[in-house]
Short mmCIF file of C-alpha atoms in Angstrom, two decimals:
data_model
loop_
_atom_site.label_atom_id
_atom_site.label_comp_id
_atom_site.label_asym_id
_atom_site.label_seq_id
_atom_site.Cartn_x
_atom_site.Cartn_y
_atom_site.Cartn_z
CA UNK P 1 70.53 48.98 80.80
CA UNK P 2 68.16 46.42 78.54
CA UNK P 3 69.11 43.17 78.15
CA UNK P 4 69.80 41.78 74.09
CA UNK P 5 69.12 38.89 72.10
CA UNK P 6 70.81 38.16 69.07
CA UNK P 7 69.60 36.23 65.72
CA UNK P 8 70.86 35.86 62.65
CA UNK P 9 74.30 36.96 60.61
CA UNK P 10 75.56 38.45 63.37
CA UNK P 11 78.24 40.10 60.44
CA UNK P 12 75.43 41.39 58.21
CA UNK P 13 75.02 44.57 56.96
CA UNK P 14 70.84 44.80 57.60
CA UNK P 15 70.81 45.55 61.39
CA UNK P 16 66.52 44.89 62.45
CA UNK P 17 66.34 46.03 66.06
CA UNK P 18 62.96 44.72 67.92
CA UNK P 19 61.90 46.06 71.34
CA UNK P 20 60.24 42.65 72.95
CA UNK P 21 58.91 42.06 75.97
CA UNK P 22 58.58 38.44 77.98
CA UNK P 23 55.22 37.81 75.77
CA UNK P 24 57.50 37.96 72.64
CA UNK P 25 60.37 35.72 73.25
CA UNK P 26 58.81 32.45 72.99
CA UNK P 27 57.73 33.87 69.10
CA UNK P 28 61.34 35.18 68.20
CA UNK P 29 62.91 32.30 66.76
CA UNK P 30 59.55 31.57 64.35
CA UNK P 31 59.76 35.50 63.33
CA UNK P 32 63.21 34.91 62.06
CA UNK P 33 63.02 31.72 60.14
CA UNK P 34 59.78 33.96 58.46
CA UNK P 35 61.72 36.60 57.97
CA UNK P 36 64.85 34.45 56.33
CA UNK P 37 61.83 32.25 54.10
CA UNK P 38 60.11 35.81 52.84
CA UNK P 39 63.04 38.03 52.01
CA UNK P 40 65.96 35.44 51.78
CA UNK P 41 68.53 38.02 52.53
CA UNK P 42 71.33 38.37 55.43
CA UNK P 43 70.67 40.29 58.51
CA UNK P 44 71.02 40.72 62.65
CA UNK P 45 68.17 40.53 64.18
CA UNK P 46 68.74 42.87 68.35
CA UNK P 47 65.43 42.00 70.08
CA UNK P 48 66.18 44.55 72.69
CA UNK P 49 64.02 43.81 75.88
CA UNK P 50 62.48 46.24 77.83
CA UNK P 51 61.86 45.69 81.58
CA UNK P 52 57.86 48.20 81.73
CA UNK P 53 56.17 47.47 78.48
CA UNK P 54 53.43 50.09 79.11
CA UNK P 55 55.99 52.64 80.35
CA UNK P 56 59.40 51.78 78.05
CA UNK P 57 57.27 52.19 74.79
CA UNK P 58 54.96 55.38 75.73
CA UNK P 59 56.06 58.33 73.59
CA UNK P 60 54.12 60.50 76.70
CA UNK P 61 51.78 59.62 79.49
CA UNK P 62 47.64 58.25 78.72
CA UNK P 63 45.20 57.03 81.14
CA UNK P 64 45.29 52.68 81.20
CA UNK P 65 43.12 51.35 78.27
CA UNK P 66 42.55 47.93 79.13
CA UNK P 67 43.61 46.59 83.03
CA UNK P 68 44.48 49.38 85.27
CA UNK P 69 48.49 50.40 84.01
CA UNK P 70 48.52 53.40 83.07
CA UNK P 71 51.14 54.40 80.19
CA UNK P 72 54.33 56.33 80.94
CA UNK P 73 56.46 58.75 78.76
CA UNK P 74 59.47 56.09 78.83
CA UNK P 75 60.30 56.07 75.01
CA UNK P 76 62.89 58.66 74.83
CA UNK P 77 64.80 57.13 77.23
CA UNK P 78 64.52 53.54 75.45
CA UNK P 79 65.82 55.15 71.98
CA UNK P 80 68.40 57.27 73.50
CA UNK P 81 69.48 53.33 74.66
CA UNK P 82 68.67 51.52 71.20
CA UNK P 83 70.35 54.62 69.18
CA UNK P 84 73.72 53.51 71.24
CA UNK P 85 73.40 50.13 69.06
CA UNK P 86 73.30 52.02 65.89
CA UNK P 87 76.99 53.64 65.53
CA UNK P 88 77.99 51.87 63.11
CA UNK P 89 77.77 53.76 59.92
CA UNK P 90 78.62 51.11 57.33
CA UNK P 91 75.29 49.17 58.43
CA UNK P 92 72.07 49.91 57.75
CA UNK P 93 69.72 49.39 60.47
CA UNK P 94 65.36 49.14 61.11
CA UNK P 95 63.27 49.58 63.54
CA UNK P 96 60.06 47.60 64.42
CA UNK P 97 57.79 45.39 66.62
CA UNK P 98 54.38 44.52 67.41
CA UNK P 99 51.71 46.44 69.34
CA UNK P 100 53.36 48.83 71.26
CA UNK P 101 56.41 48.54 70.38
CA UNK P 102 55.23 48.82 66.83
CA UNK P 103 53.91 52.99 67.70
CA UNK P 104 57.28 53.50 69.62
CA UNK P 105 58.93 52.63 65.90
CA UNK P 106 57.07 54.94 64.11
CA UNK P 107 57.55 57.74 67.00
CA UNK P 108 60.85 57.33 66.87
CA UNK P 109 60.56 57.67 62.83
CA UNK P 110 60.31 61.64 63.36
CA UNK P 111 62.72 61.74 66.95
CA UNK P 112 65.70 60.22 64.34
CA UNK P 113 66.72 59.77 60.67
CA UNK P 114 69.19 57.02 62.12
CA UNK P 115 66.11 54.45 60.80
CA UNK P 116 66.08 53.00 56.75
CA UNK P 117 62.82 51.30 57.12
CA UNK P 118 60.24 51.21 60.28
CA UNK P 119 58.45 47.93 60.58
CA UNK P 120 54.90 48.87 62.56
CA UNK P 121 52.92 45.89 62.96
CA UNK P 122 49.69 45.90 63.92
CA UNK P 123 50.70 49.20 65.86
CA UNK P 124 48.87 50.96 68.73
CA UNK P 125 47.89 53.95 66.63
CA UNK P 126 45.06 54.29 69.01
CA UNK P 127 47.35 56.17 71.52
CA UNK P 128 45.38 59.38 72.61
CA UNK P 129 46.93 62.40 70.18
CA UNK P 130 49.29 60.24 68.46
CA UNK P 131 47.72 60.48 65.10
CA UNK P 132 47.36 64.55 65.48
CA UNK P 133 51.17 64.67 66.43
CA UNK P 134 52.30 62.52 62.80
CA UNK P 135 50.07 65.30 61.35
CA UNK P 136 51.85 67.96 63.28
CA UNK P 137 56.03 66.63 62.90
CA UNK P 138 58.46 65.98 60.18
CA UNK P 139 58.81 61.82 59.99
CA UNK P 140 62.62 61.66 59.37
CA UNK P 141 62.13 58.33 57.61
CA UNK P 142 60.84 57.46 53.87
CA UNK P 143 59.88 53.98 54.21
CA UNK P 144 57.31 53.42 56.61
CA UNK P 145 55.53 49.44 56.55
CA UNK P 146 51.89 49.03 58.61
CA UNK P 147 49.66 46.57 59.08
CA UNK P 148 46.33 45.74 60.70
CA UNK P 149 44.30 42.90 61.90
CA UNK P 150 40.79 43.31 60.04
CA UNK P 151 39.01 42.09 63.47
CA UNK P 152 41.37 45.20 65.62
CA UNK P 153 38.72 47.18 65.03
CA UNK P 154 35.55 45.17 65.86
CA UNK P 155 35.91 45.65 69.72
CA UNK P 156 33.81 47.37 72.29
CA UNK P 157 36.96 49.24 73.85
CA UNK P 158 36.15 52.54 73.08
CA UNK P 159 39.97 53.81 72.46
CA UNK P 160 41.12 50.43 71.21
CA UNK P 161 37.51 50.43 68.32
CA UNK P 162 39.05 53.96 66.53
CA UNK P 163 42.22 51.89 65.77
CA UNK P 164 40.85 51.44 62.26
CA UNK P 165 40.55 55.43 61.32
CA UNK P 166 43.65 55.57 63.24
CA UNK P 167 45.57 53.58 60.71
CA UNK P 168 43.70 54.85 57.10
CA UNK P 169 43.95 58.30 58.58
CA UNK P 170 47.68 57.86 59.14
CA UNK P 171 48.68 55.99 55.59
CA UNK P 172 46.73 58.60 53.98
CA UNK P 173 48.65 61.18 55.39
CA UNK P 174 51.83 59.30 54.74
CA UNK P 175 51.07 58.98 51.29
CA UNK P 176 49.83 62.53 50.95
CA UNK P 177 53.25 63.42 52.43
CA UNK P 178 55.61 61.32 49.53
CA UNK P 179 56.42 58.85 52.30
CA UNK P 180 56.73 55.67 50.60
CA UNK P 181 53.85 53.53 52.97
CA UNK P 182 52.85 50.29 52.55
CA UNK P 183 49.43 49.44 55.05
CA UNK P 184 48.44 45.89 54.80
CA UNK P 185 45.77 44.13 56.34
CA UNK P 186 45.60 41.17 57.83
CA UNK P 187 43.02 38.10 59.11
CA UNK P 188 42.05 38.42 62.69
CA UNK P 189 42.41 40.31 65.69
CA UNK P 190 45.10 41.44 67.31
CA UNK P 191 46.63 38.39 69.20
CA UNK P 192 47.00 36.52 66.04
CA UNK P 193 49.99 35.06 65.30
CA UNK P 194 52.00 38.63 66.04
CA UNK P 195 55.23 36.48 65.34
CA UNK P 196 54.09 36.27 61.90
CA UNK P 197 52.88 39.55 61.45
CA UNK P 198 56.36 41.11 62.38
CA UNK P 199 58.09 39.19 59.97
CA UNK P 200 56.37 40.04 57.35
CA UNK P 201 56.83 43.77 58.31
CA UNK P 202 60.92 43.92 58.27
CA UNK P 203 60.88 41.09 55.43
CA UNK P 204 59.17 44.06 53.20
CA UNK P 205 61.45 46.40 54.53
CA UNK P 206 64.16 44.18 52.97
CA UNK P 207 62.52 43.65 49.76
#
């Protein structure tokens, strides 16, 4: 079972769920404070810690794009565990995250209609085959937030340099199909202020 960290008002009607790795834990309190500042609404945040980032959040296997760790196909199992946290019919659930957790959240919007909104901050939408997947399946959430750093596509990595084209393409497709979708550009590369970018993503859904 995954380890869960809870923040915010535990009785709140709005529940934000975010898959996180060890690298996210230090920024969570700043993220929660920023969501509170921007949205001015009561919410509960469940940070769900995954054990193996590349395995647990990947929708299907893909070769490594940096280092030598390939991507697995553990997303379905992870989503099954997360949906166990979403059983209260009186609550509103939103799913989101950063990087591969944001890609996972987007993918989850195609698997279930449980989430009222998806907060995908700097998603790994360069993931092989993902935009094609978006176009060939029906999305089941009508409120999607996307963001990207304006320097993220300026990388020498051939796969990751496609991220800008991929997000523009995916965004245009969602808009064309009547999905309420925002695309926000942030200053900087992929590793700049991930907790604040994630906070902005969740706060936009809360508004």
